[in-house]
Short mmCIF file of C-alpha atoms in Angstrom, two decimals:
data_model
loop_
_atom_site.label_atom_id
_atom_site.label_comp_id
_atom_site.label_asym_id
_atom_site.label_seq_id
_atom_site.Cartn_x
_atom_site.Cartn_y
_atom_site.Cartn_z
CA UNK A 1 78.73 15.60 209.36
CA UNK A 2 76.52 13.23 207.49
CA UNK A 3 75.16 13.81 203.95
CA UNK A 4 71.62 14.24 205.38
CA UNK A 5 72.76 16.86 207.97
CA UNK A 6 74.69 18.74 205.36
CA UNK A 7 71.71 18.94 203.03
CA UNK A 8 68.84 19.40 205.52
CA UNK A 9 70.32 20.65 208.77
CA UNK A 10 70.29 18.69 211.99
CA UNK A 11 67.41 20.65 213.50
CA UNK A 12 65.17 19.92 210.54
CA UNK A 13 65.86 16.15 210.74
CA UNK A 14 65.34 15.90 214.40
CA UNK A 15 62.07 17.91 214.37
CA UNK A 16 60.74 15.93 211.42
CA UNK A 17 61.25 12.60 213.18
CA UNK A 18 59.77 13.88 216.42
CA UNK A 19 56.76 15.18 214.42
CA UNK A 20 56.25 11.72 212.84
CA UNK A 21 56.56 9.96 216.24
CA UNK A 22 53.80 12.01 217.80
CA UNK A 23 51.02 10.80 215.56
CA UNK A 24 52.22 8.25 212.95
CA UNK A 25 48.71 7.63 211.44
CA UNK A 26 48.25 11.28 210.77
CA UNK A 27 51.83 12.29 209.83
CA UNK A 28 53.17 9.31 207.94
CA UNK A 29 51.89 10.59 204.52
CA UNK A 30 53.54 13.94 205.04
CA UNK A 31 56.83 12.28 205.91
CA UNK A 32 56.81 10.04 202.93
CA UNK A 33 56.27 13.09 200.84
CA UNK A 34 59.21 14.72 202.60
CA UNK A 35 61.45 11.61 201.86
CA UNK A 36 60.38 11.59 198.21
CA UNK A 37 61.50 15.24 197.92
CA UNK A 38 64.91 14.41 199.54
CA UNK A 39 65.57 11.41 197.33
CA UNK A 40 68.21 12.12 194.58
CA UNK A 41 67.66 9.24 192.24
CA UNK A 42 64.53 8.88 190.07
CA UNK A 43 64.11 5.18 191.13
CA UNK A 44 64.23 6.02 194.78
CA UNK A 45 61.40 8.63 194.30
CA UNK A 46 59.46 5.86 192.41
CA UNK A 47 59.99 3.35 195.20
CA UNK A 48 58.66 5.70 197.74
CA UNK A 49 55.72 6.41 195.59
CA UNK A 50 54.94 2.65 195.38
CA UNK A 51 55.56 2.30 199.14
CA UNK A 52 52.74 4.82 199.81
CA UNK A 53 50.23 2.38 198.27
CA UNK A 54 50.96 -0.17 200.97
CA UNK A 55 52.01 1.80 204.04
CA UNK A 56 49.16 4.36 203.85
CA UNK A 57 46.37 1.70 203.38
CA UNK A 58 44.97 1.18 206.90
CA UNK A 59 44.02 -2.37 205.88
CA UNK A 60 47.41 -3.41 204.76
CA UNK A 61 49.89 -5.30 206.89
CA UNK A 62 52.69 -2.73 206.11
CA UNK A 63 50.53 0.06 207.58
CA UNK A 64 50.37 -1.85 210.86
CA UNK A 65 54.09 -2.52 210.63
CA UNK A 66 54.91 1.23 210.17
CA UNK A 67 52.64 2.40 212.92
CA UNK A 68 53.79 -0.17 215.50
CA UNK A 69 57.50 0.50 214.67
CA UNK A 70 57.03 4.26 215.08
CA UNK A 71 55.03 4.12 218.24
CA UNK A 72 56.99 1.48 220.11
CA UNK A 73 60.54 2.58 219.37
CA UNK A 74 62.26 4.88 221.66
CA UNK A 75 62.31 8.49 220.28
CA UNK A 76 66.03 8.76 220.38
CA UNK A 77 66.55 5.42 218.87
CA UNK A 78 64.01 6.29 216.05
CA UNK A 79 65.71 9.48 215.36
CA UNK A 80 69.29 7.99 215.07
CA UNK A 81 68.26 4.97 213.04
CA UNK A 82 65.77 6.86 211.05
CA UNK A 83 68.37 9.47 209.82
CA UNK A 84 71.24 7.13 209.51
CA UNK A 85 69.57 4.21 207.79
CA UNK A 86 66.91 5.72 205.55
CA UNK A 87 68.61 9.04 204.78
CA UNK A 88 72.48 8.61 205.18
CA UNK A 89 72.77 4.89 204.15
CA UNK A 90 70.06 4.82 201.57
CA UNK A 91 68.73 7.90 199.96
CA UNK A 92 71.93 9.91 200.11
CA UNK A 93 74.65 7.32 200.54
CA UNK A 94 73.71 5.08 197.54
CA UNK A 95 74.13 7.77 194.85
CA UNK A 96 77.69 8.41 196.05
CA UNK A 97 78.42 4.81 196.04
CA UNK A 98 77.30 4.49 192.53
CA UNK A 99 79.19 7.49 191.44
CA UNK A 100 82.50 6.25 192.87
CA UNK A 101 81.79 2.81 191.40
CA UNK A 102 81.53 4.13 187.93
CA UNK A 103 84.47 6.66 188.36
CA UNK A 104 86.92 3.98 189.47
CA UNK A 105 85.38 0.82 187.95
CA UNK A 106 85.02 -0.92 191.14
CA UNK A 107 82.19 -2.26 193.28
CA UNK A 108 81.33 0.15 196.19
CA UNK A 109 79.08 -1.64 198.60
CA UNK A 110 76.00 -0.40 200.48
CA UNK A 111 77.16 -2.14 203.72
CA UNK A 112 80.22 -3.78 205.16
CA UNK A 113 80.06 -6.96 207.30
CA UNK A 114 83.00 -7.07 209.67
CA UNK A 115 83.89 -9.40 212.55
CA UNK A 116 85.25 -7.69 215.63
CA UNK A 117 86.16 -11.13 217.06
CA UNK A 118 85.99 -14.87 216.12
CA UNK A 119 85.41 -15.76 219.82
CA UNK A 120 82.07 -17.06 220.82
CA UNK A 121 80.49 -18.32 224.07
CA UNK A 122 78.46 -20.94 222.13
CA UNK A 123 79.46 -23.73 219.66
CA UNK A 124 76.44 -24.00 217.24
CA UNK A 125 76.22 -26.95 214.86
CA UNK A 126 76.91 -25.96 211.34
CA UNK A 127 78.09 -22.45 212.07
CA UNK A 128 79.77 -20.85 209.04
CA UNK A 129 82.17 -19.01 211.20
CA UNK A 130 83.30 -22.20 212.90
CA UNK A 131 86.06 -22.76 210.47
CA UNK A 132 87.94 -19.58 211.56
CA UNK A 133 90.55 -19.53 214.28
CA UNK A 134 88.74 -18.56 217.60
CA UNK A 135 91.65 -16.44 218.77
CA UNK A 136 91.36 -14.09 215.80
CA UNK A 137 90.19 -10.51 216.49
CA UNK A 138 90.45 -6.89 215.03
CA UNK A 139 91.65 -4.14 217.41
CA UNK A 140 89.51 -1.12 218.01
CA UNK A 141 91.75 1.21 215.99
CA UNK A 142 91.39 -1.06 212.89
CA UNK A 143 87.61 -1.27 213.25
CA UNK A 144 87.38 2.53 213.76
CA UNK A 145 89.66 3.13 210.65
CA UNK A 146 87.64 0.83 208.35
CA UNK A 147 84.28 2.38 209.32
CA UNK A 148 85.71 5.81 208.76
CA UNK A 149 86.96 4.84 205.29
CA UNK A 150 83.53 3.34 204.56
CA UNK A 151 81.79 6.70 205.44
CA UNK A 152 84.23 8.42 203.14
CA UNK A 153 82.88 6.19 200.30
CA UNK A 154 79.18 6.94 201.17
CA UNK A 155 78.76 3.67 203.23
CA UNK A 156 76.92 4.40 206.35
CA UNK A 157 75.79 0.84 207.20
CA UNK A 158 78.09 -1.53 209.12
CA UNK A 159 77.08 -4.92 210.30
CA UNK A 160 78.98 -6.84 212.87
CA UNK A 161 79.15 -10.66 212.85
CA UNK A 162 81.65 -13.16 214.39
CA UNK A 163 82.14 -15.14 216.48
CA UNK A 164 79.73 -13.40 218.96
CA UNK A 165 80.21 -9.58 218.51
CA UNK A 166 78.79 -8.82 222.00
CA UNK A 167 81.90 -10.40 223.43
CA UNK A 168 83.17 -6.97 222.42
CA UNK A 169 80.13 -5.08 223.67
CA UNK A 170 82.07 -2.11 225.03
CA UNK A 171 83.73 -1.59 221.75
CA UNK A 172 80.47 -1.92 219.85
CA UNK A 173 79.16 0.97 221.93
CA UNK A 174 82.37 2.96 221.41
CA UNK A 175 82.30 2.56 217.69
CA UNK A 176 78.57 3.59 217.48
CA UNK A 177 79.35 6.66 219.56
CA UNK A 178 82.51 7.48 217.38
CA UNK A 179 80.46 7.29 214.12
CA UNK A 180 77.14 8.86 214.98
CA UNK A 181 76.25 9.29 211.35
CA UNK A 182 76.31 5.51 210.61
CA UNK A 183 73.90 2.80 211.57
CA UNK A 184 75.09 -0.46 212.97
CA UNK A 185 73.62 -3.94 213.02
CA UNK A 186 74.94 -6.74 215.09
CA UNK A 187 74.22 -10.40 214.55
CA UNK A 188 74.11 -11.98 218.01
CA UNK A 189 73.14 -15.07 219.88
CA UNK A 190 71.65 -12.63 222.48
CA UNK A 191 72.81 -14.51 225.52
CA UNK A 192 75.06 -11.59 226.63
CA UNK A 193 72.52 -8.86 226.21
CA UNK A 194 71.69 -7.50 229.63
CA UNK A 195 70.00 -4.38 231.05
CA UNK A 196 73.23 -2.31 231.42
CA UNK A 197 74.16 -2.95 227.84
CA UNK A 198 70.69 -2.16 226.64
CA UNK A 199 70.78 1.22 228.39
CA UNK A 200 73.98 1.94 226.49
CA UNK A 201 72.31 0.87 223.19
CA UNK A 202 69.54 3.34 223.91
CA UNK A 203 72.03 6.07 224.67
CA UNK A 204 74.01 5.84 221.51
CA UNK A 205 70.80 5.08 219.48
CA UNK A 206 72.43 3.84 216.29
CA UNK A 207 72.86 0.16 217.14
CA UNK A 208 70.27 -2.64 216.16
CA UNK A 209 70.43 -6.34 216.44
CA UNK A 210 69.69 -9.54 214.37
CA UNK A 211 69.09 -12.28 216.97
CA UNK A 212 69.82 -15.79 216.03
CA UNK A 213 67.02 -18.36 216.64
CA UNK A 214 66.36 -21.73 215.08
CA UNK A 215 62.65 -21.97 215.59
CA UNK A 216 61.01 -22.95 218.81
CA UNK A 217 62.63 -24.09 221.99
CA UNK A 218 63.55 -27.70 221.07
CA UNK A 219 65.09 -26.83 217.75
CA UNK A 220 66.94 -23.87 218.98
CA UNK A 221 68.45 -25.68 221.87
CA UNK A 222 69.42 -28.65 219.81
CA UNK A 223 71.63 -26.52 217.65
CA UNK A 224 72.65 -23.80 220.13
CA UNK A 225 72.74 -25.51 223.51
CA UNK A 226 70.25 -26.11 226.39
CA UNK A 227 68.63 -23.13 227.78
CA UNK A 228 69.63 -20.71 224.90
CA UNK A 229 66.08 -20.32 223.55
CA UNK A 230 64.73 -18.96 226.83
CA UNK A 231 67.77 -16.52 227.02
CA UNK A 232 66.96 -15.38 223.39
CA UNK A 233 63.33 -14.73 224.18
CA UNK A 234 64.21 -12.88 227.50
CA UNK A 235 66.62 -10.58 225.51
CA UNK A 236 64.00 -9.95 222.92
CA UNK A 237 61.45 -8.85 225.53
CA UNK A 238 63.86 -6.60 227.28
CA UNK A 239 64.94 -4.97 223.93
CA UNK A 240 61.32 -4.54 222.93
CA UNK A 241 60.25 -3.00 226.23
CA UNK A 242 63.27 -0.60 226.00
CA UNK A 243 62.20 0.59 222.59
CA UNK A 244 65.24 -0.75 220.75
CA UNK A 245 65.22 -2.01 217.17
CA UNK A 246 65.97 -5.67 216.38
CA UNK A 247 64.82 -8.65 214.42
CA UNK A 248 65.45 -12.46 214.14
CA UNK A 249 67.95 -14.37 212.12
CA UNK A 250 67.42 -18.03 211.26
CA UNK A 251 68.92 -20.71 209.22
CA UNK A 252 66.61 -22.89 207.28
CA UNK A 253 67.83 -26.38 206.47
CA UNK A 254 66.59 -29.90 205.63
CA UNK A 255 63.67 -30.68 208.01
CA UNK A 256 63.07 -27.31 209.64
CA UNK A 257 61.28 -25.35 206.78
CA UNK A 258 57.82 -25.76 208.11
CA UNK A 259 58.75 -24.55 211.63
CA UNK A 260 60.72 -21.48 210.85
CA UNK A 261 58.20 -20.33 208.35
CA UNK A 262 55.07 -21.09 210.15
CA UNK A 263 52.44 -18.61 211.08
CA UNK A 264 53.01 -19.53 214.76
CA UNK A 265 56.69 -18.72 214.68
CA UNK A 266 56.28 -15.38 212.77
CA UNK A 267 53.46 -14.38 215.03
CA UNK A 268 55.69 -15.08 218.14
CA UNK A 269 58.53 -13.09 216.68
CA UNK A 270 56.26 -10.16 216.04
CA UNK A 271 54.89 -10.37 219.58
CA UNK A 272 58.40 -10.40 221.00
CA UNK A 273 59.19 -7.19 219.15
CA UNK A 274 60.98 -8.23 216.02
CA UNK A 275 60.71 -5.65 213.22
CA UNK A 276 62.50 -7.92 210.55
CA UNK A 277 63.44 -11.48 210.05
CA UNK A 278 66.47 -12.51 207.99
CA UNK A 279 66.47 -16.10 206.55
CA UNK A 280 69.71 -17.82 205.52
CA UNK A 281 69.92 -21.28 204.01
CA UNK A 282 72.36 -23.75 205.37
CA UNK A 283 75.67 -23.56 203.67
CA UNK A 284 78.21 -26.46 203.93
CA UNK A 285 81.10 -24.42 204.86
CA UNK A 286 84.30 -26.48 205.74
CA UNK A 287 85.65 -29.71 204.42
CA UNK A 288 83.73 -31.83 206.96
CA UNK A 289 80.47 -29.94 206.55
CA UNK A 290 77.32 -32.19 206.36
CA UNK A 291 75.74 -31.88 202.96
CA UNK A 292 72.58 -33.67 204.37
CA UNK A 293 71.75 -30.55 206.32
CA UNK A 294 71.23 -28.52 203.17
CA UNK A 295 67.59 -27.67 202.24
CA UNK A 296 66.54 -29.81 199.31
CA UNK A 297 65.64 -27.98 196.08
CA UNK A 298 62.01 -28.59 196.91
CA UNK A 299 62.40 -27.08 200.41
CA UNK A 300 64.18 -24.03 198.93
CA UNK A 301 61.20 -23.65 196.53
CA UNK A 302 58.91 -23.88 199.38
CA UNK A 303 60.74 -21.03 201.23
CA UNK A 304 60.60 -18.88 198.21
CA UNK A 305 56.81 -19.20 198.12
CA UNK A 306 56.41 -18.87 201.79
CA UNK A 307 58.52 -15.79 202.21
CA UNK A 308 56.34 -13.94 199.72
CA UNK A 309 53.15 -15.01 201.56
CA UNK A 310 54.65 -13.60 204.91
CA UNK A 311 55.40 -10.29 203.28
CA UNK A 312 51.83 -9.89 202.19
CA UNK A 313 50.17 -10.85 205.33
CA UNK A 314 52.41 -10.25 208.38
CA UNK A 315 53.54 -6.87 210.00
CA UNK A 316 57.18 -7.67 209.79
CA UNK A 317 59.88 -7.29 207.02
CA UNK A 318 61.36 -10.61 206.02
CA UNK A 319 64.40 -11.16 203.85
CA UNK A 320 65.78 -14.34 202.20
CA UNK A 321 69.58 -14.10 201.50
CA UNK A 322 69.47 -16.54 198.59
CA UNK A 323 65.87 -16.50 197.26
CA UNK A 324 65.67 -12.63 197.02
CA UNK A 325 67.79 -12.36 193.95
CA UNK A 326 65.17 -10.65 191.87
CA UNK A 327 65.00 -7.75 194.39
CA UNK A 328 68.73 -7.42 194.53
CA UNK A 329 69.40 -8.15 190.84
CA UNK A 330 71.55 -11.14 191.66
CA UNK A 331 74.47 -11.78 193.94
CA UNK A 332 75.10 -8.81 196.32
CA UNK A 333 78.62 -9.98 197.41
CA UNK A 334 82.09 -9.05 196.13
CA UNK A 335 81.46 -5.42 197.20
CA UNK A 336 78.44 -4.97 194.78
CA UNK A 337 76.29 -4.34 197.73
CA UNK A 338 78.33 -5.89 200.58
CA UNK A 339 81.51 -7.61 201.44
CA UNK A 340 82.95 -9.45 204.56
CA UNK A 341 85.97 -8.74 206.66
CA UNK A 342 86.74 -11.57 209.07
CA UNK A 343 88.34 -11.22 212.42
CA UNK A 344 91.74 -12.14 211.03
CA UNK A 345 91.37 -9.10 208.64
CA UNK A 346 90.96 -11.09 205.55
CA UNK A 347 88.70 -9.22 202.95
CA UNK A 348 86.19 -11.85 201.63
CA UNK A 349 83.59 -11.27 198.98
CA UNK A 350 80.98 -12.93 201.20
CA UNK A 351 80.69 -14.36 204.71
CA UNK A 352 80.18 -17.88 203.18
CA UNK A 353 83.03 -17.50 200.58
CA UNK A 354 86.22 -18.18 202.61
CA UNK A 355 88.80 -16.93 200.13
CA UNK A 356 90.63 -13.65 199.81
CA UNK A 357 93.53 -11.83 198.10
CA UNK A 358 94.24 -9.16 200.70
CA UNK A 359 94.01 -8.27 204.43
CA UNK A 360 92.46 -5.07 205.81
CA UNK A 361 95.34 -4.73 208.23
CA UNK A 362 97.69 -4.10 205.29
CA UNK A 363 95.43 -2.06 203.05
CA UNK A 364 92.67 0.47 202.88
CA UNK A 365 88.97 -0.36 202.24
CA UNK A 366 89.22 1.47 198.86
CA UNK A 367 92.32 -0.63 197.81
CA UNK A 368 90.55 -3.77 199.01
CA UNK A 369 87.64 -2.98 196.62
CA UNK A 370 90.16 -3.00 193.77
CA UNK A 371 91.67 -6.31 194.67
CA UNK A 372 91.72 -9.19 192.19
CA UNK A 373 88.94 -11.27 193.82
CA UNK A 374 86.58 -8.35 194.04
CA UNK A 375 87.30 -7.47 190.47
CA UNK A 376 86.67 -11.02 189.36
CA UNK A 377 83.20 -10.80 191.04
CA UNK A 378 82.45 -7.39 189.43
CA UNK A 379 83.36 -8.76 185.94
CA UNK A 380 80.91 -11.63 186.19
CA UNK A 381 77.84 -10.29 188.10
CA UNK A 382 75.22 -11.30 187.79
CA UNK A 383 76.19 -14.97 187.79
CA UNK A 384 72.99 -16.19 186.16
CA UNK A 385 70.13 -14.76 184.23
CA UNK A 386 67.83 -16.63 186.56
CA UNK A 387 67.58 -14.44 189.63
CA UNK A 388 66.69 -17.51 191.74
CA UNK A 389 70.21 -18.77 191.04
CA UNK A 390 72.32 -15.74 192.15
CA UNK A 391 75.06 -17.46 194.21
CA UNK A 392 78.38 -18.37 192.70
CA UNK A 393 78.95 -20.95 195.37
CA UNK A 394 75.56 -22.81 195.86
CA UNK A 395 74.01 -22.08 192.37
CA UNK A 396 77.07 -21.52 190.01
CA UNK A 397 80.11 -23.29 191.70
CA UNK A 398 81.98 -23.31 188.30
CA UNK A 399 82.12 -19.47 188.42
CA UNK A 400 83.46 -19.56 191.99
CA UNK A 401 86.15 -21.97 190.86
CA UNK A 402 87.11 -19.62 187.96
CA UNK A 403 87.25 -16.46 190.19
CA UNK A 404 89.36 -18.03 192.95
CA UNK A 405 91.79 -19.35 190.27
CA UNK A 406 91.84 -16.08 188.33
CA UNK A 407 92.59 -14.06 191.41
CA UNK A 408 94.95 -16.55 192.83
CA UNK A 409 93.06 -16.26 196.09
CA UNK A 410 94.03 -18.04 199.24
CA UNK A 411 91.77 -19.94 201.73
CA UNK A 412 90.90 -18.11 204.91
CA UNK A 413 90.30 -21.39 206.77
CA UNK A 414 93.75 -21.55 208.02
CA UNK A 415 93.55 -24.68 210.21
CA UNK A 416 91.81 -26.84 207.41
CA UNK A 417 91.88 -24.98 204.09
CA UNK A 418 89.33 -26.15 201.59
CA UNK A 419 90.52 -26.07 198.01
CA UNK A 420 88.17 -24.41 195.59
CA UNK A 421 88.04 -27.41 193.23
CA UNK A 422 86.98 -29.64 196.15
CA UNK A 423 84.31 -27.18 197.22
CA UNK A 424 82.93 -26.70 193.60
CA UNK A 425 82.92 -30.38 193.07
CA UNK A 426 80.87 -31.23 196.07
CA UNK A 427 78.27 -28.53 195.34
CA UNK A 428 77.86 -29.20 191.65
CA UNK A 429 75.18 -31.94 192.16
CA UNK A 430 73.19 -29.64 194.38
CA UNK A 431 73.43 -26.71 192.02
CA UNK A 432 72.25 -28.79 189.06
CA UNK A 433 69.15 -30.10 190.96
CA UNK A 434 68.30 -26.61 192.15
CA UNK A 435 68.97 -25.21 188.73
CA UNK A 436 66.26 -27.46 187.23
CA UNK A 437 63.72 -26.48 189.98
CA UNK A 438 64.55 -22.86 189.89
CA UNK A 439 64.35 -22.52 186.07
CA UNK A 440 60.86 -23.90 186.06
CA UNK A 441 59.76 -21.44 188.90
CA UNK A 442 61.51 -18.44 187.36
CA UNK A 443 59.98 -19.04 183.78
CA UNK A 444 56.54 -19.26 185.36
CA UNK A 445 57.30 -16.04 187.31
CA UNK A 446 58.20 -14.19 184.23
CA UNK A 447 55.09 -15.26 182.38
CA UNK A 448 52.92 -14.20 185.28
CA UNK A 449 54.79 -10.86 185.43
CA UNK A 450 54.38 -10.23 181.68
CA UNK A 451 50.62 -10.92 181.94
CA UNK A 452 50.31 -8.56 184.77
CA UNK A 453 52.19 -5.79 182.92
CA UNK A 454 49.95 -6.34 179.92
CA UNK A 455 46.73 -6.19 182.00
CA UNK A 456 47.99 -2.93 183.75
CA UNK A 457 48.80 -1.50 180.36
CA UNK A 458 45.35 -2.23 178.98
CA UNK A 459 43.70 -0.57 181.99
CA UNK A 460 45.42 2.69 181.15
#
């Protein structure tokens, strides 16, 4: 039984969500007040109070976002994901994670990212998972055990990556059904999503998708293969019409910034039913990775500005895995807010950091959080006072070098392991260039923030 159900009762939760879905415009204020009362931590109550200013303003893009989401989503899906994500994983799960973190002096994450398989039906250029053995996979029993152990730690959010997770679509449904109190998100290329699978997704209710797309048709097909774009758009339309929850995931790199952040692209994603967009910068994983594909410091700065513009104008929730360091207070990896378990079972601090000191097949999730590499992360976070330089790989490679050495971690790229010294050396020039750009942006941001705080204080 979930924390939310224990505290509130299943009937109360279900009736509350059904009540909200009948007339979102009218009932949204009452439901936010309800959520505010449920919240345990003071900062969560304050966050909801601030949220009201945007969501309850009929002229605000976030009001349109909330109403569209609530009216278009299948009632059962809304019920399952509403309870599991907002209550179990966030308002009630987070306090338990923080309590255990303090008690045992470890990082306890908000989410786990786990790869059911390294197999994939596509071969995309620059894929960070391309360095893993394609034959690797985790059996159902291991996946089920890890998710159960996560729930015991207050972690009710599991993300699937790969490989292509929907190669194991039957197991994805089986896991969602076996853990009805958790919410699941699967990264996917969407080419294997069909009507029978969508019906199963609606039945379990607690599975959502982050669909990979590189921009418009030409750009997507150039990286993912001819015809993939049309399959992606078709899958989005089917999921939207079925009332499922999904968003897009895209990689920005040198040369495609304008396309993936354009009004035209965002408007298309909203039209196709995406409720979120997750931006990742290209990371040169692997010894033969092309450094020229990395977004330049100027392009990364442009994305930082553009993401904030999208948030204030479009009815979609967008995230930037690297440039959102201020919101997350630095790097979230190493178990601080998430970790990665690859299809071989190696427990990595991040999907882009291919080093580990233990394997989940031989240990529990709790013990993995106490492992040397995770502890090395915990000891150093945040890696930089500038929240626009959060990453120990792209932004602070010397720190990654120190942690891997200190923990005596091994490379999880078994066919062509990349020594950490080699990785840190090749990224040092980029980190220095971005550091100069980011420091200037950050200092200006802090000055503007201070002026705004003074102005607000004077008005009081």
